[in-house]
Amino acid sequence: MTLPHFPDLSSRTALVTGGAEGIGRAIVEAFATQGTAVAFLDRNVELGEALAADLVATGAQVVFRAVDLREIGATQEAIRALAANLGPFSICVNNAGHDERHRFDEVTETYWDDRLAVNLRPMMFVSQAVAPGMRALGGGAIVNLGSTSWMQGASGLIAYTTAKSAVIGFTRSLARELGPDGIRVNCVTPGWVMTERQRKTWWTPEKWAAAQVRQSIKGEILPEDIAAMVLFLSSGAARRCTGQNYIVDAGVV
Ligand SMILES: NC(=O)c1ccc[n+]([C@@H]2O[C@H](COP(=O)([O-])OP(=O)(O)OC[C@H]3O[C@@H](n4cnc5c(N)ncnc54)[C@H](O)[C@@H]3O)[C@@H](O)[C@H]2O)c1
């Protein structure tokens, strides 16, 4: 698909979490093609370094930092170092997440905390780290990635679905906290997006057929479809959009 162009994004600096693979990777690439300076965080060193090198070779301004977002101190330190290098971030995309499956009866306290530490906690502390820079710039945009899994009653991943439902409450509360500073906060909620990992791990002909029955628009939802919504919400075109949840699921009804 051809991504839309938002001219104001070329003078911005964006931070993306979980940018080495999947939807995050498409978001990093999308910002790079807009001329946005992009920094991304990921724990996958090999993929992160390769993506950054590929994009820098095209003339884009892209920086990668390896970090496990479960380590809040290291994450906030990485963000401070990146901002010192690139200038304060006016865009932040809290994308990283992991839909690891687990049986309800087997979830331990440690496992529960760990899943929330991947799928929810970084949103709070990454936002906290970028907010002062956004305030100094006079505004900014934060986009959080949700998931339709809990809306559809998906089973076998209750820690993930709980975290993802909380992203909407977090988004609305953060929009209230930061709105007076000109910082907009929105949630993008994808349906089933055909990333490499989804194709490899979860795709079966039966699941695909069932998803197609429920989608109003038939066919694959691609990472770029999510990136397009993230670009819009990050741009000045969305200057009156905040505290909202934008579902990109090809119309599951
Ligand atoms: N693909 C889908 O169908 C789908 C559907 C709904 C929501 N989502 C959401 O979209 C976002 C991106 O999902 P995706 O499908 O691209 O996932 P993915 O697994 O393909 O990529 C996730 C990226 O995040 C990184 N990451 C994960 N945990 C991390 C950690 N602790 N520290 C640092 N990096 C970490 C991974 O290394 C990877 O690069 C997630 O928030 C996910 O919940 C995806």
PDB file of C-alpha atoms and ligand atoms in Angstrom:
ATOM      1  CA  MET A   1       0.000   0.000   0.000  1.00  0.00           C
ATOM      2  CA  THR A   2       1.053   3.614  -0.522  1.00  0.00           C
ATOM      3  CA  LEU A   3       1.344   5.513   2.720  1.00  0.00           C
ATOM      4  CA  PRO A   4      -0.104   9.025   2.991  1.00  0.00           C
ATOM      5  CA  HIS A   5       2.317  11.945   3.278  1.00  0.00           C
ATOM      6  CA  PHE A   6       2.087  14.390   6.170  1.00  0.00           C
ATOM      7  CA  PRO A   7       4.519  17.267   5.474  1.00  0.00           C
ATOM      8  CA  ASP A   8       4.732  18.415   9.117  1.00  0.00           C
ATOM      9  CA  LEU A   9       6.218  15.062  10.151  1.00  0.00           C
ATOM     10  CA  SER A  10       9.497  15.859   8.368  1.00  0.00           C
ATOM     11  CA  SER A  11      10.425  18.351  11.101  1.00  0.00           C
ATOM     12  CA  ARG A  12       9.603  15.972  13.973  1.00  0.00           C
ATOM     13  CA  THR A  13      11.522  13.480  16.096  1.00  0.00           C
ATOM     14  CA  ALA A  14       9.782  10.209  16.990  1.00  0.00           C
ATOM     15  CA  LEU A  15      10.416   7.428  19.502  1.00  0.00           C
ATOM     16  CA  VAL A  16       9.002   3.950  18.781  1.00  0.00           C
ATOM     17  CA  THR A  17       9.133   1.006  21.205  1.00  0.00           C
ATOM     18  CA  GLY A  18       9.416  -2.533  19.835  1.00  0.00           C
ATOM     19  CA  GLY A  19      10.476  -1.181  16.449  1.00  0.00           C
ATOM     20  CA  ALA A  20      12.669  -4.037  15.231  1.00  0.00           C
ATOM     21  CA  GLU A  21       9.909  -6.298  13.948  1.00  0.00           C
ATOM     22  CA  GLY A  22       6.266  -6.503  12.897  1.00  0.00           C
ATOM     23  CA  ILE A  23       4.007  -3.470  13.275  1.00  0.00           C
ATOM     24  CA  GLY A  24       6.707  -1.472  15.080  1.00  0.00           C
ATOM     25  CA  ARG A  25       9.081  -2.006  12.185  1.00  0.00           C
ATOM     26  CA  ALA A  26       6.438  -0.725   9.727  1.00  0.00           C
ATOM     27  CA  ILE A  27       5.941   2.335  11.948  1.00  0.00           C
ATOM     28  CA  VAL A  28       9.695   3.057  12.050  1.00  0.00           C
ATOM     29  CA  GLU A  29       9.895   2.691   8.248  1.00  0.00           C
ATOM     30  CA  ALA A  30       6.811   4.862   7.764  1.00  0.00           C
ATOM     31  CA  PHE A  31       8.264   7.710   9.854  1.00  0.00           C
ATOM     32  CA  ALA A  32      11.605   7.374   8.045  1.00  0.00           C
ATOM     33  CA  THR A  33       9.893   7.832   4.667  1.00  0.00           C
ATOM     34  CA  GLN A  34       8.177  11.006   5.987  1.00  0.00           C
ATOM     35  CA  GLY A  35      11.596  12.462   6.817  1.00  0.00           C
ATOM     36  CA  THR A  36      10.956  12.156  10.568  1.00  0.00           C
ATOM     37  CA  ALA A  37      14.057  11.530  12.707  1.00  0.00           C
ATOM     38  CA  VAL A  38      13.305   8.206  14.419  1.00  0.00           C
ATOM     39  CA  ALA A  39      14.747   6.448  17.440  1.00  0.00           C
ATOM     40  CA  PHE A  40      13.528   2.980  18.288  1.00  0.00           C
ATOM     41  CA  LEU A  41      13.957   0.651  21.232  1.00  0.00           C
ATOM     42  CA  ASP A  42      13.871  -3.126  21.092  1.00  0.00           C
ATOM     43  CA  ARG A  43      15.383  -6.113  22.863  1.00  0.00           C
ATOM     44  CA  ASN A  44      16.174  -7.820  19.546  1.00  0.00           C
ATOM     45  CA  VAL A  45      19.673  -6.487  18.912  1.00  0.00           C
ATOM     46  CA  GLU A  46      20.294  -8.259  15.615  1.00  0.00           C
ATOM     47  CA  LEU A  47      17.066  -7.146  13.917  1.00  0.00           C
ATOM     48  CA  GLY A  48      17.233  -3.664  15.419  1.00  0.00           C
ATOM     49  CA  GLU A  49      20.760  -2.991  14.223  1.00  0.00           C
ATOM     50  CA  ALA A  50      20.027  -4.386  10.753  1.00  0.00           C
ATOM     51  CA  LEU A  51      16.897  -2.240  10.324  1.00  0.00           C
ATOM     52  CA  ALA A  52      18.646   0.925  11.487  1.00  0.00           C
ATOM     53  CA  ALA A  53      21.590   0.270   9.130  1.00  0.00           C
ATOM     54  CA  ASP A  54      19.257  -0.356   6.164  1.00  0.00           C
ATOM     55  CA  LEU A  55      17.304   2.843   6.763  1.00  0.00           C
ATOM     56  CA  VAL A  56      20.387   4.986   7.414  1.00  0.00           C
ATOM     57  CA  ALA A  57      21.757   3.716   4.072  1.00  0.00           C
ATOM     58  CA  THR A  58      18.704   5.282   2.367  1.00  0.00           C
ATOM     59  CA  GLY A  59      19.558   8.664   3.921  1.00  0.00           C
ATOM     60  CA  ALA A  60      17.042   8.445   6.777  1.00  0.00           C
ATOM     61  CA  GLN A  61      17.884   9.618  10.300  1.00  0.00           C
ATOM     62  CA  VAL A  62      17.302   6.479  12.376  1.00  0.00           C
ATOM     63  CA  VAL A  63      18.876   5.398  15.658  1.00  0.00           C
ATOM     64  CA  PHE A  64      18.419   2.055  17.436  1.00  0.00           C
ATOM     65  CA  ARG A  65      18.995   1.334  21.132  1.00  0.00           C
ATOM     66  CA  ALA A  66      18.856  -2.197  22.534  1.00  0.00           C
ATOM     67  CA  VAL A  67      16.837  -2.336  25.730  1.00  0.00           C
ATOM     68  CA  ASP A  68      14.435  -4.684  27.503  1.00  0.00           C
ATOM     69  CA  LEU A  69      11.441  -2.483  28.274  1.00  0.00           C
ATOM     70  CA  ARG A  70      10.791  -4.476  31.443  1.00  0.00           C
ATOM     71  CA  GLU A  71      13.825  -2.661  32.873  1.00  0.00           C
ATOM     72  CA  ILE A  72      12.373   0.763  33.517  1.00  0.00           C
ATOM     73  CA  GLY A  73      15.564   2.461  34.725  1.00  0.00           C
ATOM     74  CA  ALA A  74      17.543   1.333  31.674  1.00  0.00           C
ATOM     75  CA  THR A  75      14.650   2.284  29.375  1.00  0.00           C
ATOM     76  CA  GLN A  76      14.333   5.804  30.760  1.00  0.00           C
ATOM     77  CA  GLU A  77      18.110   6.225  30.632  1.00  0.00           C
ATOM     78  CA  ALA A  78      18.136   5.126  26.960  1.00  0.00           C
ATOM     79  CA  ILE A  79      15.384   7.648  26.164  1.00  0.00           C
ATOM     80  CA  ARG A  80      17.314  10.462  27.867  1.00  0.00           C
ATOM     81  CA  ALA A  81      20.462   9.575  25.896  1.00  0.00           C
ATOM     82  CA  LEU A  82      18.551   9.413  22.600  1.00  0.00           C
ATOM     83  CA  ALA A  83      16.845  12.752  23.243  1.00  0.00           C
ATOM     84  CA  ALA A  84      20.214  14.326  24.062  1.00  0.00           C
ATOM     85  CA  ASN A  85      21.448  13.095  20.683  1.00  0.00           C
ATOM     86  CA  LEU A  86      18.413  13.729  18.435  1.00  0.00           C
ATOM     87  CA  GLY A  87      16.639  16.500  20.337  1.00  0.00           C
ATOM     88  CA  PRO A  88      13.440  16.063  22.390  1.00  0.00           C
ATOM     89  CA  PHE A  89      10.777  13.703  21.017  1.00  0.00           C
ATOM     90  CA  SER A  90       7.526  15.273  19.875  1.00  0.00           C
ATOM     91  CA  ILE A  91       6.105  11.836  18.937  1.00  0.00           C
ATOM     92  CA  CYS A  92       6.117   8.653  20.995  1.00  0.00           C
ATOM     93  CA  VAL A  93       4.614   5.333  19.883  1.00  0.00           C
ATOM     94  CA  ASN A  94       4.192   2.780  22.660  1.00  0.00           C
ATOM     95  CA  ASN A  95       4.069  -0.238  20.367  1.00  0.00           C
ATOM     96  CA  ALA A  96       5.998  -3.082  22.030  1.00  0.00           C
ATOM     97  CA  GLY A  97       3.935  -6.025  23.216  1.00  0.00           C
ATOM     98  CA  HIS A  98       3.920  -9.782  23.238  1.00  0.00           C
ATOM     99  CA  ASP A  99       0.882 -12.051  22.894  1.00  0.00           C
ATOM    100  CA  GLU A 100       2.399 -15.100  24.594  1.00  0.00           C
ATOM    101  CA  ARG A 101      -0.302 -17.710  25.370  1.00  0.00           C
ATOM    102  CA  HIS A 102      -0.923 -19.027  28.911  1.00  0.00           C
ATOM    103  CA  ARG A 103      -3.442 -21.244  30.689  1.00  0.00           C
ATOM    104  CA  PHE A 104      -5.552 -19.472  33.329  1.00  0.00           C
ATOM    105  CA  ASP A 105      -4.923 -22.217  35.949  1.00  0.00           C
ATOM    106  CA  GLU A 106      -1.172 -22.018  35.494  1.00  0.00           C
ATOM    107  CA  VAL A 107      -0.659 -18.264  35.774  1.00  0.00           C
ATOM    108  CA  THR A 108       1.594 -17.459  38.758  1.00  0.00           C
ATOM    109  CA  GLU A 109       2.062 -14.070  40.423  1.00  0.00           C
ATOM    110  CA  THR A 110       5.493 -13.775  38.822  1.00  0.00           C
ATOM    111  CA  TYR A 111       4.201 -14.629  35.363  1.00  0.00           C
ATOM    112  CA  TRP A 112       1.269 -12.196  35.676  1.00  0.00           C
ATOM    113  CA  ASP A 113       3.586  -9.358  36.738  1.00  0.00           C
ATOM    114  CA  ASP A 114       5.997 -10.182  33.929  1.00  0.00           C
ATOM    115  CA  ARG A 115       3.267 -10.042  31.240  1.00  0.00           C
ATOM    116  CA  LEU A 116       2.035  -6.685  32.525  1.00  0.00           C
ATOM    117  CA  ALA A 117       5.663  -5.528  32.656  1.00  0.00           C
ATOM    118  CA  VAL A 118       5.861  -6.205  28.902  1.00  0.00           C
ATOM    119  CA  ASN A 119       2.374  -5.181  27.743  1.00  0.00           C
ATOM    120  CA  LEU A 120       1.369  -2.284  30.010  1.00  0.00           C
ATOM    121  CA  ARG A 121       3.990  -0.917  32.398  1.00  0.00           C
ATOM    122  CA  PRO A 122       6.405   0.484  29.759  1.00  0.00           C
ATOM    123  CA  MET A 123       3.630   2.725  28.376  1.00  0.00           C
ATOM    124  CA  MET A 124       3.516   4.610  31.665  1.00  0.00           C
ATOM    125  CA  PHE A 125       7.245   5.037  32.144  1.00  0.00           C
ATOM    126  CA  VAL A 126       8.148   5.691  28.507  1.00  0.00           C
ATOM    127  CA  SER A 127       5.436   8.387  28.426  1.00  0.00           C
ATOM    128  CA  GLN A 128       6.811   9.803  31.680  1.00  0.00           C
ATOM    129  CA  ALA A 129      10.286   9.993  30.137  1.00  0.00           C
ATOM    130  CA  VAL A 130       9.194  11.811  26.944  1.00  0.00           C
ATOM    131  CA  ALA A 131       6.630  14.190  28.496  1.00  0.00           C
ATOM    132  CA  PRO A 132       9.100  16.858  29.768  1.00  0.00           C
ATOM    133  CA  GLY A 133      10.640  17.189  26.282  1.00  0.00           C
ATOM    134  CA  MET A 134       7.190  17.463  24.698  1.00  0.00           C
ATOM    135  CA  ARG A 135       6.208  20.145  27.221  1.00  0.00           C
ATOM    136  CA  ALA A 136       9.362  22.082  26.373  1.00  0.00           C
ATOM    137  CA  LEU A 137       8.428  21.872  22.666  1.00  0.00           C
ATOM    138  CA  GLY A 138       4.916  23.145  23.411  1.00  0.00           C
ATOM    139  CA  GLY A 139       3.179  19.859  22.590  1.00  0.00           C
ATOM    140  CA  GLY A 140       3.436  16.384  21.190  1.00  0.00           C
ATOM    141  CA  ALA A 141       1.621  13.175  20.321  1.00  0.00           C
ATOM    142  CA  ILE A 142       1.655   9.822  22.095  1.00  0.00           C
ATOM    143  CA  VAL A 143       0.125   6.756  20.411  1.00  0.00           C
ATOM    144  CA  ASN A 144      -0.446   3.540  22.383  1.00  0.00           C
ATOM    145  CA  LEU A 145      -1.052   0.171  20.719  1.00  0.00           C
ATOM    146  CA  GLY A 146      -4.065  -1.772  21.982  1.00  0.00           C
ATOM    147  CA  SER A 147      -5.623  -4.978  20.645  1.00  0.00           C
ATOM    148  CA  THR A 148      -9.124  -6.188  19.770  1.00  0.00           C
ATOM    149  CA  SER A 149      -8.370  -9.564  21.432  1.00  0.00           C
ATOM    150  CA  TRP A 150     -10.232  -8.695  24.647  1.00  0.00           C
ATOM    151  CA  MET A 151     -13.177  -7.187  22.733  1.00  0.00           C
ATOM    152  CA  GLN A 152     -13.533 -10.443  20.824  1.00  0.00           C
ATOM    153  CA  GLY A 153     -13.391 -12.580  23.972  1.00  0.00           C
ATOM    154  CA  ALA A 154     -10.121 -14.285  23.031  1.00  0.00           C
ATOM    155  CA  SER A 155      -9.100 -17.004  25.511  1.00  0.00           C
ATOM    156  CA  GLY A 156      -5.730 -18.451  26.510  1.00  0.00           C
ATOM    157  CA  LEU A 157      -3.977 -15.124  27.140  1.00  0.00           C
ATOM    158  CA  ILE A 158      -5.731 -13.404  30.035  1.00  0.00           C
ATOM    159  CA  ALA A 159      -2.696 -11.387  31.181  1.00  0.00           C
ATOM    160  CA  TYR A 160      -2.284  -9.984  27.656  1.00  0.00           C
ATOM    161  CA  THR A 161      -5.980  -9.182  27.165  1.00  0.00           C
ATOM    162  CA  THR A 162      -6.168  -7.548  30.607  1.00  0.00           C
ATOM    163  CA  ALA A 163      -3.150  -5.363  29.809  1.00  0.00           C
ATOM    164  CA  LYS A 164      -4.551  -4.434  26.391  1.00  0.00           C
ATOM    165  CA  SER A 165      -7.957  -3.450  27.770  1.00  0.00           C
ATOM    166  CA  ALA A 166      -6.157  -1.242  30.312  1.00  0.00           C
ATOM    167  CA  VAL A 167      -4.386   0.579  27.474  1.00  0.00           C
ATOM    168  CA  ILE A 168      -7.669   2.326  26.660  1.00  0.00           C
ATOM    169  CA  GLY A 169      -8.195   3.571  30.235  1.00  0.00           C
ATOM    170  CA  PHE A 170      -4.544   4.580  30.404  1.00  0.00           C
ATOM    171  CA  THR A 171      -4.884   6.495  27.122  1.00  0.00           C
ATOM    172  CA  ARG A 172      -7.927   8.440  28.283  1.00  0.00           C
ATOM    173  CA  SER A 173      -6.370   9.299  31.659  1.00  0.00           C
ATOM    174  CA  LEU A 174      -3.043  10.311  30.102  1.00  0.00           C
ATOM    175  CA  ALA A 175      -4.864  12.509  27.568  1.00  0.00           C
ATOM    176  CA  ARG A 176      -6.380  14.362  30.544  1.00  0.00           C
ATOM    177  CA  GLU A 177      -3.042  14.601  32.377  1.00  0.00           C
ATOM    178  CA  LEU A 178      -1.117  15.966  29.391  1.00  0.00           C
ATOM    179  CA  GLY A 179      -3.791  17.748  27.339  1.00  0.00           C
ATOM    180  CA  PRO A 180      -3.206  21.142  29.021  1.00  0.00           C
ATOM    181  CA  ASP A 181       0.423  20.915  27.820  1.00  0.00           C
ATOM    182  CA  GLY A 182      -0.692  20.427  24.208  1.00  0.00           C
ATOM    183  CA  ILE A 183       0.199  16.736  24.270  1.00  0.00           C
ATOM    184  CA  ARG A 184      -2.341  14.473  22.542  1.00  0.00           C
ATOM    185  CA  VAL A 185      -2.668  10.804  23.539  1.00  0.00           C
ATOM    186  CA  ASN A 186      -4.509   8.222  21.461  1.00  0.00           C
ATOM    187  CA  CYS A 187      -4.818   4.477  21.175  1.00  0.00           C
ATOM    188  CA  VAL A 188      -4.669   2.473  17.935  1.00  0.00           C
ATOM    189  CA  THR A 189      -6.311  -0.916  18.284  1.00  0.00           C
ATOM    190  CA  PRO A 190      -5.394  -3.410  15.551  1.00  0.00           C
ATOM    191  CA  GLY A 191      -7.378  -6.462  14.540  1.00  0.00           C
ATOM    192  CA  TRP A 192      -5.439  -9.500  13.305  1.00  0.00           C
ATOM    193  CA  VAL A 193      -2.417  -8.055  11.504  1.00  0.00           C
ATOM    194  CA  MET A 194      -0.304 -10.273   9.254  1.00  0.00           C
ATOM    195  CA  THR A 195       3.156  -9.788  10.685  1.00  0.00           C
ATOM    196  CA  GLU A 196       5.848 -12.379  10.067  1.00  0.00           C
ATOM    197  CA  ARG A 197       5.388 -13.732  13.590  1.00  0.00           C
ATOM    198  CA  GLN A 198       1.608 -14.047  13.218  1.00  0.00           C
ATOM    199  CA  ARG A 199       2.023 -15.934   9.950  1.00  0.00           C
ATOM    200  CA  LYS A 200       4.633 -18.257  11.473  1.00  0.00           C
ATOM    201  CA  THR A 201       3.079 -18.798  14.900  1.00  0.00           C
ATOM    202  CA  TRP A 202      -0.706 -18.494  14.757  1.00  0.00           C
ATOM    203  CA  TRP A 203      -1.914 -18.648  11.144  1.00  0.00           C
ATOM    204  CA  THR A 204      -3.950 -21.733  10.171  1.00  0.00           C
ATOM    205  CA  PRO A 205      -6.418 -22.054   7.280  1.00  0.00           C
ATOM    206  CA  GLU A 206      -9.246 -22.460   9.818  1.00  0.00           C
ATOM    207  CA  LYS A 207      -8.337 -19.329  11.839  1.00  0.00           C
ATOM    208  CA  TRP A 208      -7.920 -17.352   8.635  1.00  0.00           C
ATOM    209  CA  ALA A 209     -11.322 -18.449   7.318  1.00  0.00           C
ATOM    210  CA  ALA A 210     -13.003 -17.598  10.633  1.00  0.00           C
ATOM    211  CA  ALA A 211     -11.384 -14.147  10.680  1.00  0.00           C
ATOM    212  CA  GLN A 212     -12.524 -13.493   7.119  1.00  0.00           C
ATOM    213  CA  VAL A 213     -16.139 -14.295   7.972  1.00  0.00           C
ATOM    214  CA  ARG A 214     -16.086 -11.638  10.697  1.00  0.00           C
ATOM    215  CA  GLN A 215     -14.206  -8.890   8.793  1.00  0.00           C
ATOM    216  CA  SER A 216     -16.499  -6.567   6.801  1.00  0.00           C
ATOM    217  CA  ILE A 217     -13.658  -5.815   4.379  1.00  0.00           C
ATOM    218  CA  LYS A 218     -12.048  -9.077   3.273  1.00  0.00           C
ATOM    219  CA  GLY A 219      -8.311  -9.615   2.976  1.00  0.00           C
ATOM    220  CA  GLU A 220      -5.172  -9.167   5.025  1.00  0.00           C
ATOM    221  CA  ILE A 221      -4.603  -6.289   7.424  1.00  0.00           C
ATOM    222  CA  LEU A 222      -0.947  -5.372   6.970  1.00  0.00           C
ATOM    223  CA  PRO A 223       1.464  -3.665   9.400  1.00  0.00           C
ATOM    224  CA  GLU A 224       1.402  -0.662   7.027  1.00  0.00           C
ATOM    225  CA  ASP A 225      -2.358  -0.287   7.638  1.00  0.00           C
ATOM    226  CA  ILE A 226      -1.607   0.312  11.304  1.00  0.00           C
ATOM    227  CA  ALA A 227       1.365   2.563  10.494  1.00  0.00           C
ATOM    228  CA  ALA A 228      -0.907   4.770   8.346  1.00  0.00           C
ATOM    229  CA  MET A 229      -3.200   5.432  11.326  1.00  0.00           C
ATOM    230  CA  VAL A 230      -0.205   6.088  13.579  1.00  0.00           C
ATOM    231  CA  LEU A 231       1.150   8.650  11.071  1.00  0.00           C
ATOM    232  CA  PHE A 232      -2.202  10.440  10.945  1.00  0.00           C
ATOM    233  CA  LEU A 233      -2.544  10.580  14.745  1.00  0.00           C
ATOM    234  CA  SER A 234       1.058  11.806  15.077  1.00  0.00           C
ATOM    235  CA  SER A 235       0.560  14.593  12.551  1.00  0.00           C
ATOM    236  CA  GLY A 236      -0.985  18.039  12.845  1.00  0.00           C
ATOM    237  CA  ALA A 237      -3.955  16.756  10.821  1.00  0.00           C
ATOM    238  CA  ALA A 238      -5.116  15.106  14.070  1.00  0.00           C
ATOM    239  CA  ARG A 239      -4.675  18.234  16.207  1.00  0.00           C
ATOM    240  CA  ARG A 240      -8.169  17.902  17.708  1.00  0.00           C
ATOM    241  CA  CYS A 241      -7.991  14.147  18.271  1.00  0.00           C
ATOM    242  CA  THR A 242      -7.061  13.022  21.766  1.00  0.00           C
ATOM    243  CA  GLY A 243      -8.165  10.502  24.376  1.00  0.00           C
ATOM    244  CA  GLN A 244      -9.634   8.235  21.698  1.00  0.00           C
ATOM    245  CA  ASN A 245      -9.337   4.662  20.535  1.00  0.00           C
ATOM    246  CA  TYR A 246      -9.078   4.078  16.772  1.00  0.00           C
ATOM    247  CA  ILE A 247      -9.818   0.505  15.743  1.00  0.00           C
ATOM    248  CA  VAL A 248      -8.161  -0.802  12.562  1.00  0.00           C
ATOM    249  CA  ASP A 249      -9.644  -4.282  12.131  1.00  0.00           C
ATOM    250  CA  ALA A 250     -11.269  -4.177   8.671  1.00  0.00           C
ATOM    251  CA  GLY A 251     -14.655  -3.852  10.335  1.00  0.00           C
ATOM    252  CA  VAL A 252     -15.172  -6.875  12.569  1.00  0.00           C
ATOM    253  CA  VAL A 253     -18.871  -6.709  13.467  1.00  0.00           C
TER     254      VAL A 253
HETATM  255  N1  LIG B   1      -0.061  -8.536  14.999  1.00  0.00           N
HETATM  256  C1  LIG B   1      -1.296  -8.470  15.436  1.00  0.00           C
HETATM  257  O1  LIG B   1      -2.189  -9.153  14.905  1.00  0.00           O
HETATM  258  C2  LIG B   1      -1.671  -7.547  16.562  1.00  0.00           C
HETATM  259  C3  LIG B   1      -3.028  -7.441  16.884  1.00  0.00           C
HETATM  260  C4  LIG B   1      -3.419  -6.591  17.909  1.00  0.00           C
HETATM  261  C5  LIG B   1      -2.479  -5.843  18.598  1.00  0.00           C
HETATM  262  N2  LIG B   1      -1.165  -5.970  18.289  1.00  0.00           N
HETATM  263  C6  LIG B   1      -0.228  -5.148  19.072  1.00  0.00           C
HETATM  264  O2  LIG B   1       0.642  -4.439  18.210  1.00  0.00           O
HETATM  265  C7  LIG B   1       1.922  -4.285  18.823  1.00  0.00           C
HETATM  266  C8  LIG B   1       2.995  -4.862  17.900  1.00  0.00           C
HETATM  267  O3  LIG B   1       2.706  -6.249  17.715  1.00  0.00           O
HETATM  268  P1  LIG B   1       3.413  -7.131  16.605  1.00  0.00           P
HETATM  269  O4  LIG B   1       2.410  -8.101  16.142  1.00  0.00           O
HETATM  270  O5  LIG B   1       4.127  -6.278  15.660  1.00  0.00           O
HETATM  271  O6  LIG B   1       4.467  -7.941  17.533  1.00  0.00           O
HETATM  272  P2  LIG B   1       5.858  -8.601  17.115  1.00  0.00           P
HETATM  273  O7  LIG B   1       6.072  -9.687  18.124  1.00  0.00           O
HETATM  274  O8  LIG B   1       5.900  -8.933  15.676  1.00  0.00           O
HETATM  275  O9  LIG B   1       6.906  -7.417  17.397  1.00  0.00           O
HETATM  276  C9  LIG B   1       7.016  -6.898  18.688  1.00  0.00           C
HETATM  277  C10 LIG B   1       8.347  -6.205  18.831  1.00  0.00           C
HETATM  278  O10 LIG B   1       8.453  -5.759  20.195  1.00  0.00           O
HETATM  279  C11 LIG B   1       9.687  -6.196  20.736  1.00  0.00           C
HETATM  280  N3  LIG B   1       9.544  -6.450  22.170  1.00  0.00           N
HETATM  281  C12 LIG B   1       8.682  -7.302  22.778  1.00  0.00           C
HETATM  282  N4  LIG B   1       8.881  -7.304  24.096  1.00  0.00           N
HETATM  283  C13 LIG B   1       9.901  -6.426  24.342  1.00  0.00           C
HETATM  284  C14 LIG B   1      10.584  -5.999  25.515  1.00  0.00           C
HETATM  285  N5  LIG B   1      10.292  -6.500  26.725  1.00  0.00           N
HETATM  286  N6  LIG B   1      11.570  -5.093  25.395  1.00  0.00           N
HETATM  287  C15 LIG B   1      11.908  -4.598  24.169  1.00  0.00           C
HETATM  288  N7  LIG B   1      11.316  -4.976  23.034  1.00  0.00           N
HETATM  289  C16 LIG B   1      10.319  -5.873  23.115  1.00  0.00           C
HETATM  290  C17 LIG B   1      10.013  -7.477  19.982  1.00  0.00           C
HETATM  291  O11 LIG B   1      11.400  -7.795  20.021  1.00  0.00           O
HETATM  292  C18 LIG B   1       9.529  -7.149  18.573  1.00  0.00           C
HETATM  293  O12 LIG B   1      10.514  -6.492  17.805  1.00  0.00           O
HETATM  294  C19 LIG B   1       1.852  -4.995  20.169  1.00  0.00           C
HETATM  295  O13 LIG B   1       1.542  -4.074  21.168  1.00  0.00           O
HETATM  296  C20 LIG B   1       0.696  -5.967  19.965  1.00  0.00           C
HETATM  297  O14 LIG B   1       0.100  -6.322  21.180  1.00  0.00           O
HETATM  298  C21 LIG B   1      -0.739  -6.805  17.297  1.00  0.00           C
END
